[in-house]
């Protein structure tokens, strides 16, 4: 579950997992497109860009290393 609204839940399945991070990484290398909604959910760092940095935060969250995202503040 996302720490704030649906931030981090890129695939909209109700959970923030490695799958969401993988989608961001696929987007950053041009393998997939993300909708505007997905891009907003993917920007967990709150810097208006979707990068591997966002994916790394999602992985840290999914592995219980952090309990919120920079974009929640």
PDB file of C-alpha atoms in Angstrom, residues 1-10 15-18 20-21 24 40-47 52-73:
ATOM      1  CA  UNK A   1       0.000   0.000   0.000  1.00  0.00           C
ATOM      2  CA  UNK A   2       1.254   3.464  -0.818  1.00  0.00           C
ATOM      3  CA  UNK A   3       2.351   5.733   2.032  1.00  0.00           C
ATOM      4  CA  UNK A   4       0.401   8.653   0.494  1.00  0.00           C
ATOM      5  CA  UNK A   5      -2.541   8.295  -1.854  1.00  0.00           C
ATOM      6  CA  UNK A   6      -1.486   6.167  -4.826  1.00  0.00           C
ATOM      7  CA  UNK A   7       2.086   7.438  -5.126  1.00  0.00           C
ATOM      8  CA  UNK A   8       4.397   4.601  -6.175  1.00  0.00           C
ATOM      9  CA  UNK A   9       1.584   2.322  -7.361  1.00  0.00           C
ATOM     10  CA  UNK A  10       2.385   2.721 -11.053  1.00  0.00           C
ATOM     11  CA  UNK A  15       0.412  -2.261  -3.843  1.00  0.00           C
ATOM     12  CA  UNK A  16       3.852  -0.690  -4.238  1.00  0.00           C
ATOM     13  CA  UNK A  17       6.163  -3.462  -5.394  1.00  0.00           C
ATOM     14  CA  UNK A  18       9.170  -4.320  -7.541  1.00  0.00           C
ATOM     15  CA  UNK A  20       6.150  -0.776 -10.196  1.00  0.00           C
ATOM     16  CA  UNK A  21       9.901  -0.107 -10.127  1.00  0.00           C
ATOM     17  CA  UNK A  24       9.652   2.832 -14.350  1.00  0.00           C
ATOM     18  CA  UNK A  40       2.301  11.127 -11.690  1.00  0.00           C
ATOM     19  CA  UNK A  41       2.307   7.984  -9.537  1.00  0.00           C
ATOM     20  CA  UNK A  42       5.845   7.111 -10.631  1.00  0.00           C
ATOM     21  CA  UNK A  43       7.348  10.446  -9.536  1.00  0.00           C
ATOM     22  CA  UNK A  44       7.902   9.388  -5.927  1.00  0.00           C
ATOM     23  CA  UNK A  45      10.793  11.821  -5.469  1.00  0.00           C
ATOM     24  CA  UNK A  46       8.581  14.784  -6.326  1.00  0.00           C
ATOM     25  CA  UNK A  47      11.041  16.347  -8.770  1.00  0.00           C
ATOM     26  CA  UNK A  52      15.750   5.327 -12.200  1.00  0.00           C
ATOM     27  CA  UNK A  53      16.022   7.346  -8.981  1.00  0.00           C
ATOM     28  CA  UNK A  54      12.247   6.949  -8.539  1.00  0.00           C
ATOM     29  CA  UNK A  55      12.541   3.227  -9.193  1.00  0.00           C
ATOM     30  CA  UNK A  56      15.237   2.968  -6.523  1.00  0.00           C
ATOM     31  CA  UNK A  57      12.951   4.638  -3.975  1.00  0.00           C
ATOM     32  CA  UNK A  58      10.136   2.237  -4.809  1.00  0.00           C
ATOM     33  CA  UNK A  59      12.480  -0.727  -4.347  1.00  0.00           C
ATOM     34  CA  UNK A  60      13.627   0.630  -0.999  1.00  0.00           C
ATOM     35  CA  UNK A  61      10.001   1.070   0.069  1.00  0.00           C
ATOM     36  CA  UNK A  62       9.019  -2.404  -1.146  1.00  0.00           C
ATOM     37  CA  UNK A  63      11.918  -3.867   0.856  1.00  0.00           C
ATOM     38  CA  UNK A  64      10.913  -1.995   4.047  1.00  0.00           C
ATOM     39  CA  UNK A  65      14.030   0.183   4.025  1.00  0.00           C
ATOM     40  CA  UNK A  66      12.001   3.422   4.006  1.00  0.00           C
ATOM     41  CA  UNK A  67       8.420   4.120   5.060  1.00  0.00           C
ATOM     42  CA  UNK A  68       7.539   7.105   2.872  1.00  0.00           C
ATOM     43  CA  UNK A  69       8.520   8.869  -0.348  1.00  0.00           C
ATOM     44  CA  UNK A  70      10.067  12.302  -0.849  1.00  0.00           C
ATOM     45  CA  UNK A  71       7.008  13.195  -2.953  1.00  0.00           C
ATOM     46  CA  UNK A  72       4.735  12.666   0.060  1.00  0.00           C
ATOM     47  CA  UNK A  73       6.151  15.652   1.905  1.00  0.00           C
TER      48      UNK A  73
END
